[in-house]
Amino acid sequence: MSANKTLLVLPGDGIGPEVMAQVRKVVDWMDRRRGVSFDVREDLVGGAAYDAHGAAISDATMQAALDADAVLLGAVGGPQWDGVAREHRPEAGLLRLRKEMDLFANLRPAMVFAPLVGASTLKPEIVSGLDIMIVRELTGGVYFGQPRGIDTLPDGTRRGFDNQTYTHPEIERVAEVAFELARKRGNKVHSVEKSNVMESGIFWRREVTRLHGETYADVTLEHMYADNCAMQLVRRPKQFDVILTDNLFGDLLSDCAAMLTGSLGMLPSASLGAVDGGGRRRAMYEPVHGSAPDIAGRDVANPLATILSFSMLLRYSFGLGADADLIEQAANNLLQSGIRTADIMQDGMARVSCTTMGDSLLREMDKLAA
Ligand code: NAD
């Protein structure tokens, strides 16, 4: 296969470069063993970019992100940039990427690897085999709605206010992502809002129902209030396949679902944008965790969240499901063999470095590909 797929790798700060170094080994392995080749370009983002260029992402890097078939990001941030002006803080690089790539659908899988079932705070029978995908609307809703502000009313009462607003195209495009995903998974979508108390919730439900009837009637659609969804996630999480929800509820519910799996070092994510004229969907993949300054530079971070983000990239940007499956199966086998980084360490297991975790994963991939 020719190297016509372009990948922009942005390791970022803190543990970002350490975990990304392990991903680069997986990328090379895919080229060597599966004929899956990428034109890889690596660049700076976050504090590293600020130190080099005085901005959390340079215009050239931003353009490279817009031009790439997919972006893989490590993490940004760290205390050394606390004093930097807000518009140049490491997080500004991430926000610019999300905004200019128009990444409106955030995909957060909550999957429990069988060997880590004990890491969850929930009982094993509640979480074993868990495989949920949360699709959160990422660029609209109350975090962006106008008007917003803090002011004083004519009678002297002080108030703060935000505005939850969604247009029908905003709901439709994220709902399409959820329905399409469901078709490739368990064929079920729970659409989550608060239509019992919010007009925007009534509208959300109406638009999702309309789209379902018009285009996705083969997918099972259920509606659920967000507060009930939070409850059901810890009570009977396996009832869910795909959860579709807005920016605010998705923020809360995806963190709640993530913790069912027990470890931040295991959680990947994807953010998808619109499909362009050439049929290409802009996309950025990144671990859920941050730059972990407390362990940076010590080669102890868990690289699996970023490696699993790369497997999502193969699956969702390139349709390489079998290659993604291979990485995920290898990760499962690796954990089954008792290898652990510090964050997921359990009694009787072998504690290894970030580098060894990456090398051990390649060995498991070799075995599966043999
Ligand atoms: P964090 O996710 O970086 O770390 C939280 C805790 O989890 C730490 O104890 C850390 O050591 C541990 N941890 C995280 N990832 C791990 C991994 N792969 N392996 C082992 N342990 C891991 O969150 P934080 O401490 O709140 O934030 C640190 C910095 O990261 C801040 O500057 C914050 O702004 C930034 N941040 C960036 C992103 C991002 O780039 N998307 C996300 C969250 C936080």
CSV table of N, CA and C in Angstrom, one decimal, residues 94-245:
chain,number,residue,atom,x,y,z
A,94,LEU,N,-4.8,23.6,21.9
A,94,LEU,CA,-5.8,22.5,21.8
A,94,LEU,C,-7.2,23.2,21.4
A,95,LEU,N,-7.5,24.3,22.0
A,95,LEU,CA,-8.8,24.9,21.6
A,95,LEU,C,-8.8,25.4,20.2
A,96,ARG,N,-7.6,25.9,19.7
A,96,ARG,CA,-7.5,26.4,18.3
A,96,ARG,C,-7.7,25.2,17.4
A,97,LEU,N,-7.1,24.1,17.7
A,97,LEU,CA,-7.2,22.9,16.8
A,97,LEU,C,-8.7,22.5,16.8
A,98,ARG,N,-9.3,22.4,17.9
A,98,ARG,CA,-10.7,22.0,17.9
A,98,ARG,C,-11.6,22.9,17.1
A,99,LYS,N,-11.4,24.2,17.3
A,99,LYS,CA,-12.2,25.3,16.7
A,99,LYS,C,-12.0,25.3,15.2
A,100,GLU,N,-10.7,25.4,14.8
A,100,GLU,CA,-10.5,25.6,13.3
A,100,GLU,C,-10.7,24.3,12.5
A,101,MET,N,-10.6,23.1,13.2
A,101,MET,CA,-10.9,21.9,12.5
A,101,MET,C,-12.4,21.6,12.6
A,102,ASP,N,-13.1,22.4,13.4
A,102,ASP,CA,-14.6,22.3,13.6
A,102,ASP,C,-14.9,20.8,14.1
A,103,LEU,N,-14.3,20.4,15.2
A,103,LEU,CA,-14.4,19.1,15.7
A,103,LEU,C,-15.7,19.0,16.6
A,104,PHE,N,-16.8,18.7,16.0
A,104,PHE,CA,-18.1,18.9,16.7
A,104,PHE,C,-18.6,17.6,17.4
A,105,ALA,N,-17.9,16.5,17.1
A,105,ALA,CA,-18.4,15.2,17.7
A,105,ALA,C,-17.2,14.6,18.5
A,106,ASN,N,-17.4,14.5,19.8
A,106,ASN,CA,-16.4,13.9,20.6
A,106,ASN,C,-16.8,12.5,21.0
A,107,LEU,N,-15.9,11.5,20.6
A,107,LEU,CA,-16.2,10.1,20.9
A,107,LEU,C,-15.4,9.6,22.1
A,108,ARG,N,-16.0,9.2,23.1
A,108,ARG,CA,-15.3,8.7,24.3
A,108,ARG,C,-15.8,7.3,24.6
A,109,PRO,N,-15.0,6.3,24.2
A,109,PRO,CA,-15.4,4.9,24.5
A,109,PRO,C,-15.1,4.6,26.0
A,110,ALA,N,-16.0,3.9,26.6
A,110,ALA,CA,-15.7,3.3,28.0
A,110,ALA,C,-15.8,1.8,27.8
A,111,MET,N,-14.6,1.3,27.8
A,111,MET,CA,-14.4,-0.2,27.6
A,111,MET,C,-13.6,-0.8,28.7
A,112,VAL,N,-14.1,-1.9,29.2
A,112,VAL,CA,-13.4,-2.5,30.3
A,112,VAL,C,-12.6,-3.7,29.8
A,113,PHE,N,-11.3,-3.6,29.9
A,113,PHE,CA,-10.5,-4.8,29.5
A,113,PHE,C,-10.7,-5.8,30.6
A,114,ALA,N,-10.9,-7.1,30.2
A,114,ALA,CA,-11.2,-8.1,31.2
A,114,ALA,C,-10.1,-8.2,32.3
A,115,PRO,N,-8.8,-8.1,32.0
A,115,PRO,CA,-7.9,-8.2,33.1
A,115,PRO,C,-7.9,-7.1,34.1
A,116,LEU,N,-8.5,-6.0,33.7
A,116,LEU,CA,-8.6,-4.8,34.6
A,116,LEU,C,-9.9,-4.6,35.3
A,117,VAL,N,-10.7,-5.6,35.2
A,117,VAL,CA,-12.1,-5.5,35.8
A,117,VAL,C,-12.0,-5.1,37.2
A,118,GLY,N,-11.0,-5.5,37.9
A,118,GLY,CA,-10.9,-5.2,39.4
A,118,GLY,C,-10.5,-3.8,39.6
A,119,ALA,N,-10.1,-3.0,38.6
A,119,ALA,CA,-9.7,-1.6,38.8
A,119,ALA,C,-10.9,-0.7,38.9
A,120,SER,N,-12.0,-1.2,38.5
A,120,SER,CA,-13.2,-0.3,38.6
A,120,SER,C,-13.7,-0.3,40.1
A,121,THR,N,-14.4,0.8,40.5
A,121,THR,CA,-14.9,0.9,41.8
A,121,THR,C,-16.3,0.1,41.9
A,122,LEU,N,-16.8,-0.3,40.7
A,122,LEU,CA,-18.0,-1.0,40.7
A,122,LEU,C,-17.8,-2.5,40.7
A,123,LYS,N,-18.8,-3.3,41.0
A,123,LYS,CA,-18.6,-4.7,41.1
A,123,LYS,C,-18.3,-5.3,39.8
A,124,PRO,N,-17.5,-6.3,39.7
A,124,PRO,CA,-17.0,-6.9,38.4
A,124,PRO,C,-18.2,-7.3,37.6
A,125,GLU,N,-19.3,-7.8,38.1
A,125,GLU,CA,-20.4,-8.3,37.3
A,125,GLU,C,-21.1,-7.1,36.6
A,126,ILE,N,-21.0,-5.9,37.2
A,126,ILE,CA,-21.7,-4.7,36.6
A,126,ILE,C,-20.9,-4.2,35.4
A,127,VAL,N,-19.5,-4.3,35.5
A,127,VAL,CA,-18.7,-3.7,34.5
A,127,VAL,C,-18.0,-4.7,33.5
A,128,SER,N,-17.9,-6.0,33.8
A,128,SER,CA,-17.2,-6.9,33.0
A,128,SER,C,-17.8,-6.9,31.6
A,129,GLY,N,-17.0,-6.8,30.6
A,129,GLY,CA,-17.5,-6.8,29.2
A,129,GLY,C,-18.1,-5.5,28.7
A,130,LEU,N,-18.0,-4.5,29.6
A,130,LEU,CA,-18.6,-3.2,29.3
A,130,LEU,C,-18.0,-2.5,28.0
A,131,ASP,N,-18.8,-2.0,27.1
A,131,ASP,CA,-18.3,-1.4,25.9
A,131,ASP,C,-19.4,-0.3,25.5
A,132,ILE,N,-19.1,0.9,26.0
A,132,ILE,CA,-20.1,2.0,25.7
A,132,ILE,C,-19.3,3.0,24.8
A,133,MET,N,-20.1,3.7,23.9
A,133,MET,CA,-19.5,4.8,23.2
A,133,MET,C,-20.3,6.1,23.5
A,134,ILE,N,-19.7,7.1,24.1
A,134,ILE,CA,-20.4,8.3,24.3
A,134,ILE,C,-20.1,9.3,23.2
A,135,VAL,N,-21.1,9.8,22.5
A,135,VAL,CA,-20.9,10.8,21.5
A,135,VAL,C,-21.4,12.1,22.0
A,136,ARG,N,-20.5,13.0,22.3
A,136,ARG,CA,-20.8,14.3,22.9
A,136,ARG,C,-20.7,15.4,21.9
A,137,GLU,N,-21.7,16.3,21.8
A,137,GLU,CA,-21.6,17.4,20.9
A,137,GLU,C,-20.6,18.4,21.5
A,138,LEU,N,-19.6,18.9,20.7
A,138,LEU,CA,-18.5,19.5,21.3
A,138,LEU,C,-18.3,21.0,21.0
A,139,THR,N,-19.1,21.5,20.1
A,139,THR,CA,-18.8,22.9,19.7
A,139,THR,C,-20.0,23.8,19.9
A,140,GLY,N,-21.1,23.3,20.5
A,140,GLY,CA,-22.3,24.2,20.7
A,140,GLY,C,-22.8,24.1,22.1
A,141,GLY,N,-24.0,24.5,22.3
A,141,GLY,CA,-24.6,24.4,23.6
A,141,GLY,C,-24.2,25.5,24.5
A,142,VAL,N,-24.4,25.2,25.8
A,142,VAL,CA,-24.3,26.2,26.8
A,142,VAL,C,-22.9,26.8,27.0
A,143,TYR,N,-21.8,26.0,26.6
A,143,TYR,CA,-20.5,26.5,26.7
A,143,TYR,C,-20.1,27.6,25.7
A,144,PHE,N,-21.0,27.7,24.7
A,144,PHE,CA,-20.7,28.7,23.7
A,144,PHE,C,-21.8,29.7,23.4
A,145,GLY,N,-23.1,29.3,23.9
A,145,GLY,CA,-24.3,30.1,23.6
A,145,GLY,C,-24.2,31.5,24.0
A,146,GLN,N,-24.7,32.4,23.2
A,146,GLN,CA,-24.8,33.8,23.5
A,146,GLN,C,-26.3,34.2,23.7
A,147,PRO,N,-26.7,35.2,24.5
A,147,PRO,CA,-25.8,36.0,25.3
A,147,PRO,C,-25.4,35.2,26.6
A,148,ARG,N,-24.3,35.6,27.1
A,148,ARG,CA,-23.8,35.1,28.4
A,148,ARG,C,-23.1,36.3,29.1
A,149,GLY,N,-22.9,36.2,30.4
A,149,GLY,CA,-22.2,37.2,31.0
A,149,GLY,C,-22.5,37.3,32.5
A,150,ILE,N,-22.0,38.3,33.1
A,150,ILE,CA,-22.2,38.6,34.5
A,150,ILE,C,-22.6,40.1,34.5
A,151,ASP,N,-23.7,40.5,35.0
A,151,ASP,CA,-24.1,41.9,35.0
A,151,ASP,C,-25.0,42.2,36.3
A,152,THR,N,-25.4,43.4,36.3
A,152,THR,CA,-26.3,43.9,37.4
A,152,THR,C,-27.6,44.4,36.8
A,153,LEU,N,-28.7,44.0,37.3
A,153,LEU,CA,-30.0,44.4,36.8
A,153,LEU,C,-30.3,45.8,37.3
A,154,PRO,N,-31.3,46.4,36.7
A,154,PRO,CA,-31.6,47.8,37.1
A,154,PRO,C,-31.9,48.0,38.6
A,155,ASP,N,-32.5,46.9,39.2
A,155,ASP,CA,-32.8,47.0,40.6
A,155,ASP,C,-31.6,46.7,41.5
A,156,GLY,N,-30.4,46.5,40.9
A,156,GLY,CA,-29.2,46.3,41.7
A,156,GLY,C,-28.9,44.8,41.9
A,157,THR,N,-29.8,43.9,41.5
A,157,THR,CA,-29.5,42.5,41.7
A,157,THR,C,-28.4,42.0,40.7
A,158,ARG,N,-27.4,41.4,41.3
A,158,ARG,CA,-26.3,40.9,40.4
A,158,ARG,C,-26.6,39.5,39.9
A,159,ARG,N,-26.2,39.2,38.7
A,159,ARG,CA,-26.5,37.8,38.1
A,159,ARG,C,-25.4,37.4,37.2
A,160,GLY,N,-25.3,36.0,37.0
A,160,GLY,CA,-24.5,35.4,36.0
A,160,GLY,C,-25.4,34.6,35.2
A,161,PHE,N,-25.1,34.5,33.9
A,161,PHE,CA,-26.0,33.7,33.0
A,161,PHE,C,-25.3,33.2,31.8
A,162,ASP,N,-25.8,32.0,31.3
A,162,ASP,CA,-25.3,31.4,30.1
A,162,ASP,C,-26.5,31.0,29.3
A,163,ASN,N,-26.3,30.6,28.1
A,163,ASN,CA,-27.4,30.3,27.2
A,163,ASN,C,-27.3,29.0,26.5
A,164,GLN,N,-28.1,28.1,26.7
A,164,GLN,CA,-28.1,26.8,26.0
A,164,GLN,C,-28.9,26.9,24.7
A,165,THR,N,-28.2,26.8,23.6
A,165,THR,CA,-28.9,26.9,22.4
A,165,THR,C,-28.3,25.9,21.4
A,166,TYR,N,-29.2,25.3,20.6
A,166,TYR,CA,-28.8,24.4,19.5
A,166,TYR,C,-29.6,24.6,18.3
A,167,THR,N,-29.0,24.6,17.2
A,167,THR,CA,-29.7,24.7,15.9
A,167,THR,C,-30.0,23.3,15.4
A,168,HIS,N,-30.9,23.2,14.4
A,168,HIS,CA,-31.1,21.8,13.9
A,168,HIS,C,-29.9,21.2,13.2
A,169,PRO,N,-29.1,22.0,12.4
A,169,PRO,CA,-28.0,21.3,11.8
A,169,PRO,C,-26.9,20.8,12.8
A,170,GLU,N,-26.8,21.6,13.9
A,170,GLU,CA,-25.9,21.2,15.0
A,170,GLU,C,-26.3,19.8,15.6
A,171,ILE,N,-27.6,19.7,15.8
A,171,ILE,CA,-28.1,18.4,16.4
A,171,ILE,C,-28.0,17.3,15.3
A,172,GLU,N,-28.4,17.6,14.1
A,172,GLU,CA,-28.4,16.6,13.1
A,172,GLU,C,-27.0,16.0,12.8
A,173,ARG,N,-26.0,16.8,12.7
A,173,ARG,CA,-24.7,16.3,12.3
A,173,ARG,C,-24.1,15.4,13.4
A,174,VAL,N,-24.3,15.7,14.7
A,174,VAL,CA,-23.7,14.9,15.7
A,174,VAL,C,-24.6,13.6,15.9
A,175,ALA,N,-25.9,13.7,15.7
A,175,ALA,CA,-26.8,12.6,15.7
A,175,ALA,C,-26.4,11.6,14.6
A,176,GLU,N,-26.1,12.1,13.4
A,176,GLU,CA,-25.7,11.2,12.3
A,176,GLU,C,-24.5,10.4,12.7
A,177,VAL,N,-23.5,11.1,13.4
A,177,VAL,CA,-22.3,10.3,13.8
A,177,VAL,C,-22.7,9.2,14.7
A,178,ALA,N,-23.6,9.5,15.7
A,178,ALA,CA,-24.0,8.5,16.7
A,178,ALA,C,-24.7,7.3,16.0
A,179,PHE,N,-25.6,7.6,15.1
A,179,PHE,CA,-26.4,6.6,14.4
A,179,PHE,C,-25.5,5.7,13.5
A,180,GLU,N,-24.6,6.4,12.8
A,180,GLU,CA,-23.6,5.6,12.0
A,180,GLU,C,-22.8,4.7,12.8
A,181,LEU,N,-22.3,5.2,14.0
A,181,LEU,CA,-21.5,4.4,14.8
A,181,LEU,C,-22.3,3.2,15.4
A,182,ALA,N,-23.5,3.4,15.8
A,182,ALA,CA,-24.3,2.4,16.3
A,182,ALA,C,-24.5,1.3,15.3
A,183,ARG,N,-24.7,1.6,14.0
A,183,ARG,CA,-24.8,0.6,13.0
A,183,ARG,C,-23.6,-0.3,12.9
A,184,LYS,N,-22.5,0.2,13.3
A,184,LYS,CA,-21.3,-0.7,13.3
A,184,LYS,C,-21.0,-1.4,14.6
A,185,ARG,N,-21.9,-1.1,15.6
A,185,ARG,CA,-21.7,-1.7,16.9
A,185,ARG,C,-22.9,-2.5,17.3
A,186,GLY,N,-23.6,-2.0,18.4
A,186,GLY,CA,-24.8,-2.8,18.9
A,186,GLY,C,-26.1,-2.3,18.3
A,187,ASN,N,-26.1,-1.3,17.4
A,187,ASN,CA,-27.2,-0.8,16.7
A,187,ASN,C,-28.3,-0.2,17.7
A,188,LYS,N,-27.8,0.4,18.8
A,188,LYS,CA,-28.7,1.1,19.7
A,188,LYS,C,-28.2,2.5,20.1
A,189,VAL,N,-29.0,3.5,20.1
A,189,VAL,CA,-28.6,4.8,20.5
A,189,VAL,C,-29.6,5.3,21.6
A,190,HIS,N,-29.0,5.7,22.7
A,190,HIS,CA,-29.7,6.4,23.7
A,190,HIS,C,-29.5,7.9,23.5
A,191,SER,N,-30.5,8.7,23.2
A,191,SER,CA,-30.4,10.1,23.1
A,191,SER,C,-30.7,10.8,24.4
A,192,VAL,N,-29.8,11.6,25.0
A,192,VAL,CA,-29.9,12.0,26.4
A,192,VAL,C,-30.0,13.5,26.4
A,193,GLU,N,-31.1,14.0,27.1
A,193,GLU,CA,-31.3,15.5,27.3
A,193,GLU,C,-32.2,15.7,28.5
A,194,LYS,N,-32.7,16.9,28.7
A,194,LYS,CA,-33.6,17.1,29.8
A,194,LYS,C,-34.8,17.8,29.2
A,195,SER,N,-35.5,17.0,28.4
A,195,SER,CA,-36.7,17.6,27.7
A,195,SER,C,-37.9,17.8,28.7
A,196,ASN,N,-37.7,17.3,29.9
A,196,ASN,CA,-38.7,17.5,31.0
A,196,ASN,C,-38.7,18.9,31.5
A,197,VAL,N,-37.5,19.6,31.4
A,197,VAL,CA,-37.4,20.9,32.0
A,197,VAL,C,-36.7,21.9,31.1
A,198,MET,N,-36.3,21.5,29.9
A,198,MET,CA,-35.6,22.5,29.0
A,198,MET,C,-36.2,22.5,27.6
A,199,GLU,N,-36.4,23.7,27.1
A,199,GLU,CA,-36.9,23.8,25.7
A,199,GLU,C,-35.9,23.2,24.7
A,200,SER,N,-34.6,23.5,24.9
A,200,SER,CA,-33.6,23.0,24.0
A,200,SER,C,-33.6,21.5,24.1
A,201,GLY,N,-34.0,20.9,25.2
A,201,GLY,CA,-34.1,19.5,25.4
A,201,GLY,C,-35.3,18.9,24.5
A,202,ILE,N,-36.4,19.6,24.6
A,202,ILE,CA,-37.5,19.2,23.8
A,202,ILE,C,-37.1,19.2,22.3
A,203,PHE,N,-36.4,20.3,21.9
A,203,PHE,CA,-36.0,20.5,20.5
A,203,PHE,C,-35.0,19.4,20.1
A,204,TRP,N,-34.1,19.1,21.0
A,204,TRP,CA,-33.1,18.0,20.8
A,204,TRP,C,-33.8,16.7,20.5
A,205,ARG,N,-34.8,16.4,21.4
A,205,ARG,CA,-35.5,15.1,21.2
A,205,ARG,C,-36.3,15.0,19.9
A,206,ARG,N,-36.9,16.2,19.6
A,206,ARG,CA,-37.7,16.2,18.4
A,206,ARG,C,-36.8,16.0,17.1
A,207,GLU,N,-35.7,16.7,17.1
A,207,GLU,CA,-34.8,16.6,15.9
A,207,GLU,C,-34.2,15.2,15.8
A,208,VAL,N,-33.8,14.6,16.9
A,208,VAL,CA,-33.2,13.3,16.8
A,208,VAL,C,-34.2,12.3,16.4
A,209,THR,N,-35.5,12.5,16.9
A,209,THR,CA,-36.5,11.6,16.5
A,209,THR,C,-36.8,11.7,15.0
A,210,ARG,N,-36.8,12.9,14.5
A,210,ARG,CA,-37.1,13.2,13.1
A,210,ARG,C,-36.0,12.5,12.2
A,211,LEU,N,-34.7,12.8,12.5
A,211,LEU,CA,-33.7,12.2,11.8
A,211,LEU,C,-33.7,10.6,11.8
A,212,HIS,N,-34.0,10.1,13.0
A,212,HIS,CA,-34.1,8.7,13.1
A,212,HIS,C,-35.2,8.1,12.2
A,213,GLY,N,-36.3,8.7,12.2
A,213,GLY,CA,-37.5,8.3,11.3
A,213,GLY,C,-37.1,8.4,9.8
A,214,GLU,N,-36.4,9.5,9.5
A,214,GLU,CA,-36.1,9.7,8.0
A,214,GLU,C,-35.0,8.8,7.5
A,215,THR,N,-34.0,8.5,8.4
A,215,THR,CA,-32.8,7.9,7.8
A,215,THR,C,-32.3,6.7,8.6
A,216,TYR,N,-32.6,6.6,9.9
A,216,TYR,CA,-32.0,5.6,10.7
A,216,TYR,C,-33.0,4.7,11.4
A,217,ALA,N,-34.1,4.4,10.8
A,217,ALA,CA,-35.2,3.7,11.5
A,217,ALA,C,-34.7,2.2,11.9
A,218,ASP,N,-33.7,1.7,11.2
A,218,ASP,CA,-33.2,0.4,11.5
A,218,ASP,C,-32.4,0.4,12.8
A,219,VAL,N,-32.0,1.5,13.3
A,219,VAL,CA,-31.3,1.6,14.6
A,219,VAL,C,-32.3,1.8,15.8
A,220,THR,N,-32.1,1.0,16.8
A,220,THR,CA,-33.0,1.2,18.0
A,220,THR,C,-32.7,2.6,18.7
A,221,LEU,N,-33.7,3.4,18.8
A,221,LEU,CA,-33.5,4.7,19.5
A,221,LEU,C,-34.3,4.7,20.8
A,222,GLU,N,-33.6,5.1,21.9
A,222,GLU,CA,-34.3,5.3,23.1
A,222,GLU,C,-34.0,6.7,23.6
A,223,HIS,N,-34.9,7.4,24.3
A,223,HIS,CA,-34.6,8.7,24.9
A,223,HIS,C,-34.5,8.5,26.4
A,224,MET,N,-33.6,9.3,27.0
A,224,MET,CA,-33.4,9.2,28.4
A,224,MET,C,-33.1,10.6,29.0
A,225,TYR,N,-33.6,11.0,30.1
A,225,TYR,CA,-33.2,12.2,30.8
A,225,TYR,C,-31.8,12.1,31.3
A,226,ALA,N,-31.1,13.2,31.3
A,226,ALA,CA,-29.6,13.1,31.6
A,226,ALA,C,-29.4,12.7,33.1
A,227,ASP,N,-30.3,13.1,34.0
A,227,ASP,CA,-30.1,12.7,35.4
A,227,ASP,C,-30.3,11.2,35.5
A,228,ASN,N,-31.3,10.6,34.8
A,228,ASN,CA,-31.5,9.2,34.9
A,228,ASN,C,-30.3,8.5,34.2
A,229,CYS,N,-29.8,9.0,33.2
A,229,CYS,CA,-28.6,8.4,32.5
A,229,CYS,C,-27.4,8.3,33.4
A,230,ALA,N,-27.2,9.3,34.2
A,230,ALA,CA,-26.1,9.3,35.2
A,230,ALA,C,-26.3,8.2,36.2
A,231,MET,N,-27.6,8.0,36.6
A,231,MET,CA,-27.9,6.9,37.5
A,231,MET,C,-27.7,5.6,36.9
A,232,GLN,N,-28.2,5.4,35.7
A,232,GLN,CA,-28.2,4.1,35.0
A,232,GLN,C,-26.7,3.7,34.7
A,233,LEU,N,-25.9,4.8,34.5
A,233,LEU,CA,-24.5,4.4,34.1
A,233,LEU,C,-23.8,3.7,35.3
A,234,VAL,N,-24.1,4.0,36.5
A,234,VAL,CA,-23.5,3.3,37.6
A,234,VAL,C,-24.4,2.1,38.1
A,235,ARG,N,-25.6,2.1,37.7
A,235,ARG,CA,-26.5,1.0,38.1
A,235,ARG,C,-26.5,-0.2,37.2
A,236,ARG,N,-26.6,0.1,35.9
A,236,ARG,CA,-26.7,-1.0,34.9
A,236,ARG,C,-26.1,-0.5,33.6
A,237,PRO,N,-24.8,-0.2,33.6
A,237,PRO,CA,-24.1,0.4,32.4
A,237,PRO,C,-24.2,-0.4,31.1
A,238,LYS,N,-24.3,-1.7,31.3
A,238,LYS,CA,-24.3,-2.6,30.1
A,238,LYS,C,-25.5,-2.4,29.2
A,239,GLN,N,-26.6,-1.7,29.7
A,239,GLN,CA,-27.7,-1.5,28.8
A,239,GLN,C,-27.4,-0.5,27.7
A,240,PHE,N,-26.3,0.2,27.8
A,240,PHE,CA,-26.0,1.2,26.8
A,240,PHE,C,-25.1,0.7,25.7
A,241,ASP,N,-25.3,1.2,24.5
A,241,ASP,CA,-24.4,0.9,23.4
A,241,ASP,C,-23.8,2.3,23.0
A,242,VAL,N,-24.5,3.1,22.3
A,242,VAL,CA,-24.1,4.5,22.0
A,242,VAL,C,-24.9,5.5,22.8
A,243,ILE,N,-24.3,6.4,23.5
A,243,ILE,CA,-25.0,7.5,24.1
A,243,ILE,C,-24.8,8.8,23.3
A,244,LEU,N,-25.8,9.4,22.9
A,244,LEU,CA,-25.7,10.7,22.2
A,244,LEU,C,-26.2,11.8,23.1
A,245,THR,N,-25.4,12.8,23.2
A,245,THR,CA,-25.8,13.9,24.1
A,245,THR,C,-25.1,15.2,23.8
